[in-house]
Amino acid sequence: MVPQSQSSSLQRLNQVEQRIVRVVHLAGAVMEELGNSQGPRADAVAAHCREFMLAIKITT
């Protein structure tokens, strides 16, 4: 059986990993939009950037 402290640490690590994946995904979406051959859509970039900033905000 996994000790409570180790289980808690693994859960926290999993949460951090999920946040990192989400932030990288959002950054990629912004880069794709900026590379759009028709030009970036300002509303899409703003929405992705807003979500990015919320995703990287540290919560306790």
PDB file of N, CA and C in Angstrom:
ATOM      1  N   MET A   1       0.838  -1.181   0.000  1.00  0.00           N
ATOM      2  CA  MET A   1       0.000   0.000   0.000  1.00  0.00           C
ATOM      3  C   MET A   1       0.886   1.249   0.000  1.00  0.00           C
ATOM      4  N   VAL A   2       0.481   2.279  -0.738  1.00  0.00           N
ATOM      5  CA  VAL A   2       1.243   3.520  -0.856  1.00  0.00           C
ATOM      6  C   VAL A   2       0.940   4.406   0.350  1.00  0.00           C
ATOM      7  N   PRO A   3       1.985   4.908   1.023  1.00  0.00           N
ATOM      8  CA  PRO A   3       1.756   5.803   2.163  1.00  0.00           C
ATOM      9  C   PRO A   3       0.977   7.050   1.729  1.00  0.00           C
ATOM     10  N   GLN A   4       0.218   7.619   2.666  1.00  0.00           N
ATOM     11  CA  GLN A   4      -0.632   8.785   2.384  1.00  0.00           C
ATOM     12  C   GLN A   4       0.173   9.947   1.801  1.00  0.00           C
ATOM     13  N   SER A   5       1.342  10.234   2.386  1.00  0.00           N
ATOM     14  CA  SER A   5       2.143  11.367   1.907  1.00  0.00           C
ATOM     15  C   SER A   5       2.637  11.136   0.478  1.00  0.00           C
ATOM     16  N   GLN A   6       3.012   9.902   0.166  1.00  0.00           N
ATOM     17  CA  GLN A   6       3.475   9.596  -1.189  1.00  0.00           C
ATOM     18  C   GLN A   6       2.315   9.671  -2.170  1.00  0.00           C
ATOM     19  N   SER A   7       1.148   9.176  -1.766  1.00  0.00           N
ATOM     20  CA  SER A   7      -0.033   9.238  -2.616  1.00  0.00           C
ATOM     21  C   SER A   7      -0.397  10.688  -2.903  1.00  0.00           C
ATOM     22  N   SER A   8      -0.343  11.518  -1.870  1.00  0.00           N
ATOM     23  CA  SER A   8      -0.646  12.938  -2.023  1.00  0.00           C
ATOM     24  C   SER A   8       0.355  13.604  -2.965  1.00  0.00           C
ATOM     25  N   SER A   9       1.618  13.253  -2.830  1.00  0.00           N
ATOM     26  CA  SER A   9       2.661  13.812  -3.697  1.00  0.00           C
ATOM     27  C   SER A   9       2.446  13.386  -5.145  1.00  0.00           C
ATOM     28  N   LEU A  10       2.070  12.141  -5.347  1.00  0.00           N
ATOM     29  CA  LEU A  10       1.822  11.651  -6.702  1.00  0.00           C
ATOM     30  C   LEU A  10       0.614  12.338  -7.321  1.00  0.00           C
ATOM     31  N   GLN A  11      -0.410  12.572  -6.520  1.00  0.00           N
ATOM     32  CA  GLN A  11      -1.591  13.280  -7.018  1.00  0.00           C
ATOM     33  C   GLN A  11      -1.233  14.705  -7.420  1.00  0.00           C
ATOM     34  N   ARG A  12      -0.441  15.364  -6.587  1.00  0.00           N
ATOM     35  CA  ARG A  12      -0.018  16.737  -6.880  1.00  0.00           C
ATOM     36  C   ARG A  12       0.834  16.756  -8.150  1.00  0.00           C
ATOM     37  N   LEU A  13       1.735  15.809  -8.280  1.00  0.00           N
ATOM     38  CA  LEU A  13       2.574  15.717  -9.469  1.00  0.00           C
ATOM     39  C   LEU A  13       1.719  15.515 -10.715  1.00  0.00           C
ATOM     40  N   ASN A  14       0.710  14.678 -10.612  1.00  0.00           N
ATOM     41  CA  ASN A  14      -0.199  14.442 -11.727  1.00  0.00           C
ATOM     42  C   ASN A  14      -0.934  15.724 -12.104  1.00  0.00           C
ATOM     43  N   GLN A  15      -1.384  16.483 -11.118  1.00  0.00           N
ATOM     44  CA  GLN A  15      -2.077  17.748 -11.383  1.00  0.00           C
ATOM     45  C   GLN A  15      -1.152  18.740 -12.082  1.00  0.00           C
ATOM     46  N   VAL A  16       0.078  18.818 -11.615  1.00  0.00           N
ATOM     47  CA  VAL A  16       1.053  19.728 -12.225  1.00  0.00           C
ATOM     48  C   VAL A  16       1.328  19.303 -13.667  1.00  0.00           C
ATOM     49  N   GLU A  17       1.478  18.008 -13.873  1.00  0.00           N
ATOM     50  CA  GLU A  17       1.718  17.499 -15.224  1.00  0.00           C
ATOM     51  C   GLU A  17       0.562  17.869 -16.151  1.00  0.00           C
ATOM     52  N   GLN A  18      -0.664  17.720 -15.685  1.00  0.00           N
ATOM     53  CA  GLN A  18      -1.833  18.063 -16.493  1.00  0.00           C
ATOM     54  C   GLN A  18      -1.853  19.551 -16.831  1.00  0.00           C
ATOM     55  N   ARG A  19      -1.485  20.390 -15.867  1.00  0.00           N
ATOM     56  CA  ARG A  19      -1.438  21.837 -16.119  1.00  0.00           C
ATOM     57  C   ARG A  19      -0.367  22.168 -17.149  1.00  0.00           C
ATOM     58  N   ILE A  20       0.784  21.520 -17.052  1.00  0.00           N
ATOM     59  CA  ILE A  20       1.867  21.768 -18.012  1.00  0.00           C
ATOM     60  C   ILE A  20       1.423  21.385 -19.419  1.00  0.00           C
ATOM     61  N   VAL A  21       0.809  20.231 -19.549  1.00  0.00           N
ATOM     62  CA  VAL A  21       0.330  19.776 -20.858  1.00  0.00           C
ATOM     63  C   VAL A  21      -0.685  20.767 -21.411  1.00  0.00           C
ATOM     64  N   ARG A  22      -1.587  21.243 -20.573  1.00  0.00           N
ATOM     65  CA  ARG A  22      -2.609  22.203 -21.011  1.00  0.00           C
ATOM     66  C   ARG A  22      -1.968  23.513 -21.468  1.00  0.00           C
ATOM     67  N   VAL A  23      -1.014  24.015 -20.704  1.00  0.00           N
ATOM     68  CA  VAL A  23      -0.351  25.273 -21.045  1.00  0.00           C
ATOM     69  C   VAL A  23       0.419  25.139 -22.363  1.00  0.00           C
ATOM     70  N   VAL A  24       1.113  24.026 -22.540  1.00  0.00           N
ATOM     71  CA  VAL A  24       1.853  23.807 -23.791  1.00  0.00           C
ATOM     72  C   VAL A  24       0.882  23.703 -24.966  1.00  0.00           C
ATOM     73  N   HIS A  25      -0.235  23.041 -24.758  1.00  0.00           N
ATOM     74  CA  HIS A  25      -1.257  22.933 -25.803  1.00  0.00           C
ATOM     75  C   HIS A  25      -1.780  24.323 -26.186  1.00  0.00           C
ATOM     76  N   LEU A  26      -2.064  25.150 -25.195  1.00  0.00           N
ATOM     77  CA  LEU A  26      -2.553  26.503 -25.474  1.00  0.00           C
ATOM     78  C   LEU A  26      -1.502  27.337 -26.200  1.00  0.00           C
ATOM     79  N   ALA A  27      -0.251  27.209 -25.786  1.00  0.00           N
ATOM     80  CA  ALA A  27       0.825  27.936 -26.462  1.00  0.00           C
ATOM     81  C   ALA A  27       0.921  27.497 -27.926  1.00  0.00           C
ATOM     82  N   GLY A  28       0.763  26.205 -28.162  1.00  0.00           N
ATOM     83  CA  GLY A  28       0.773  25.694 -29.531  1.00  0.00           C
ATOM     84  C   GLY A  28      -0.384  26.233 -30.350  1.00  0.00           C
ATOM     85  N   ALA A  29      -1.549  26.345 -29.726  1.00  0.00           N
ATOM     86  CA  ALA A  29      -2.721  26.883 -30.422  1.00  0.00           C
ATOM     87  C   ALA A  29      -2.487  28.341 -30.817  1.00  0.00           C
ATOM     88  N   VAL A  30      -1.846  29.102 -29.940  1.00  0.00           N
ATOM     89  CA  VAL A  30      -1.526  30.500 -30.261  1.00  0.00           C
ATOM     90  C   VAL A  30      -0.532  30.552 -31.419  1.00  0.00           C
ATOM     91  N   MET A  31       0.490  29.712 -31.372  1.00  0.00           N
ATOM     92  CA  MET A  31       1.488  29.697 -32.445  1.00  0.00           C
ATOM     93  C   MET A  31       0.852  29.308 -33.783  1.00  0.00           C
ATOM     94  N   GLU A  32      -0.048  28.340 -33.758  1.00  0.00           N
ATOM     95  CA  GLU A  32      -0.749  27.955 -34.985  1.00  0.00           C
ATOM     96  C   GLU A  32      -1.554  29.122 -35.529  1.00  0.00           C
ATOM     97  N   GLU A  33      -2.236  29.811 -34.636  1.00  0.00           N
ATOM     98  CA  GLU A  33      -3.057  30.948 -35.058  1.00  0.00           C
ATOM     99  C   GLU A  33      -2.176  32.058 -35.629  1.00  0.00           C
ATOM    100  N   LEU A  34      -1.039  32.318 -34.993  1.00  0.00           N
ATOM    101  CA  LEU A  34      -0.129  33.351 -35.490  1.00  0.00           C
ATOM    102  C   LEU A  34       0.468  32.970 -36.842  1.00  0.00           C
ATOM    103  N   GLY A  35       0.580  31.681 -37.109  1.00  0.00           N
ATOM    104  CA  GLY A  35       1.116  31.207 -38.379  1.00  0.00           C
ATOM    105  C   GLY A  35       0.062  31.009 -39.453  1.00  0.00           C
ATOM    106  N   ASN A  36      -1.162  31.357 -39.160  1.00  0.00           N
ATOM    107  CA  ASN A  36      -2.260  31.202 -40.106  1.00  0.00           C
ATOM    108  C   ASN A  36      -1.963  31.998 -41.380  1.00  0.00           C
ATOM    109  N   SER A  37      -2.071  31.369 -42.530  1.00  0.00           N
ATOM    110  CA  SER A  37      -1.742  32.027 -43.800  1.00  0.00           C
ATOM    111  C   SER A  37      -2.660  33.209 -44.101  1.00  0.00           C
ATOM    112  N   GLN A  38      -3.846  33.219 -43.531  1.00  0.00           N
ATOM    113  CA  GLN A  38      -4.781  34.334 -43.728  1.00  0.00           C
ATOM    114  C   GLN A  38      -4.620  35.397 -42.651  1.00  0.00           C
ATOM    115  N   GLY A  39      -3.644  35.206 -41.799  1.00  0.00           N
ATOM    116  CA  GLY A  39      -3.417  36.147 -40.706  1.00  0.00           C
ATOM    117  C   GLY A  39      -4.123  35.665 -39.452  1.00  0.00           C
ATOM    118  N   PRO A  40      -3.564  36.017 -38.314  1.00  0.00           N
ATOM    119  CA  PRO A  40      -4.159  35.551 -37.055  1.00  0.00           C
ATOM    120  C   PRO A  40      -5.485  36.254 -36.767  1.00  0.00           C
ATOM    121  N   ARG A  41      -6.399  35.505 -36.193  1.00  0.00           N
ATOM    122  CA  ARG A  41      -7.669  36.093 -35.752  1.00  0.00           C
ATOM    123  C   ARG A  41      -7.444  36.630 -34.345  1.00  0.00           C
ATOM    124  N   ALA A  42      -7.611  37.920 -34.192  1.00  0.00           N
ATOM    125  CA  ALA A  42      -7.334  38.573 -32.910  1.00  0.00           C
ATOM    126  C   ALA A  42      -8.176  37.987 -31.787  1.00  0.00           C
ATOM    127  N   ASP A  43      -9.436  37.672 -32.074  1.00  0.00           N
ATOM    128  CA  ASP A  43     -10.309  37.128 -31.029  1.00  0.00           C
ATOM    129  C   ASP A  43      -9.833  35.750 -30.571  1.00  0.00           C
ATOM    130  N   ALA A  44      -9.361  34.937 -31.503  1.00  0.00           N
ATOM    131  CA  ALA A  44      -8.875  33.599 -31.149  1.00  0.00           C
ATOM    132  C   ALA A  44      -7.584  33.693 -30.344  1.00  0.00           C
ATOM    133  N   VAL A  45      -6.675  34.567 -30.776  1.00  0.00           N
ATOM    134  CA  VAL A  45      -5.416  34.740 -30.046  1.00  0.00           C
ATOM    135  C   VAL A  45      -5.701  35.246 -28.638  1.00  0.00           C
ATOM    136  N   ALA A  46      -6.588  36.228 -28.523  1.00  0.00           N
ATOM    137  CA  ALA A  46      -6.930  36.786 -27.208  1.00  0.00           C
ATOM    138  C   ALA A  46      -7.545  35.724 -26.307  1.00  0.00           C
ATOM    139  N   ALA A  47      -8.425  34.898 -26.856  1.00  0.00           N
ATOM    140  CA  ALA A  47      -9.072  33.849 -26.061  1.00  0.00           C
ATOM    141  C   ALA A  47      -8.045  32.821 -25.587  1.00  0.00           C
ATOM    142  N   HIS A  48      -7.156  32.413 -26.477  1.00  0.00           N
ATOM    143  CA  HIS A  48      -6.118  31.450 -26.098  1.00  0.00           C
ATOM    144  C   HIS A  48      -5.175  32.045 -25.052  1.00  0.00           C
ATOM    145  N   CYS A  49      -4.797  33.295 -25.251  1.00  0.00           N
ATOM    146  CA  CYS A  49      -3.882  33.944 -24.301  1.00  0.00           C
ATOM    147  C   CYS A  49      -4.538  34.107 -22.935  1.00  0.00           C
ATOM    148  N   ARG A  50      -5.807  34.453 -22.924  1.00  0.00           N
ATOM    149  CA  ARG A  50      -6.537  34.598 -21.655  1.00  0.00           C
ATOM    150  C   ARG A  50      -6.579  33.256 -20.920  1.00  0.00           C
ATOM    151  N   GLU A  51      -6.909  32.201 -21.655  1.00  0.00           N
ATOM    152  CA  GLU A  51      -6.962  30.867 -21.052  1.00  0.00           C
ATOM    153  C   GLU A  51      -5.571  30.420 -20.593  1.00  0.00           C
ATOM    154  N   PHE A  52      -4.553  30.772 -21.380  1.00  0.00           N
ATOM    155  CA  PHE A  52      -3.168  30.459 -21.021  1.00  0.00           C
ATOM    156  C   PHE A  52      -2.807  31.116 -19.693  1.00  0.00           C
ATOM    157  N   MET A  53      -3.128  32.389 -19.561  1.00  0.00           N
ATOM    158  CA  MET A  53      -2.795  33.115 -18.333  1.00  0.00           C
ATOM    159  C   MET A  53      -3.533  32.524 -17.131  1.00  0.00           C
ATOM    160  N   LEU A  54      -4.768  32.121 -17.316  1.00  0.00           N
ATOM    161  CA  LEU A  54      -5.511  31.485 -16.224  1.00  0.00           C
ATOM    162  C   LEU A  54      -4.909  30.128 -15.873  1.00  0.00           C
ATOM    163  N   ALA A  55      -4.453  29.405 -16.880  1.00  0.00           N
ATOM    164  CA  ALA A  55      -3.895  28.068 -16.649  1.00  0.00           C
ATOM    165  C   ALA A  55      -2.566  28.116 -15.903  1.00  0.00           C
ATOM    166  N   ILE A  56      -1.772  29.175 -16.135  1.00  0.00           N
ATOM    167  CA  ILE A  56      -0.477  29.231 -15.464  1.00  0.00           C
ATOM    168  C   ILE A  56      -0.546  29.944 -14.124  1.00  0.00           C
ATOM    169  N   LYS A  57      -1.682  30.541 -13.827  1.00  0.00           N
ATOM    170  CA  LYS A  57      -1.831  31.215 -12.536  1.00  0.00           C
ATOM    171  C   LYS A  57      -1.695  30.172 -11.425  1.00  0.00           C
ATOM    172  N   ILE A  58      -0.856  30.462 -10.470  1.00  0.00           N
ATOM    173  CA  ILE A  58      -0.601  29.518  -9.379  1.00  0.00           C
ATOM    174  C   ILE A  58      -1.744  29.581  -8.382  1.00  0.00           C
ATOM    175  N   THR A  59      -2.322  28.422  -8.126  1.00  0.00           N
ATOM    176  CA  THR A  59      -3.384  28.328  -7.127  1.00  0.00           C
ATOM    177  C   THR A  59      -2.886  27.471  -5.976  1.00  0.00           C
ATOM    178  N   THR A  60      -3.327  27.819  -4.805  1.00  0.00           N
ATOM    179  CA  THR A  60      -2.906  27.055  -3.626  1.00  0.00           C
ATOM    180  C   THR A  60      -4.080  26.346  -3.013  1.00  0.00           C
TER     181      THR A  60
END
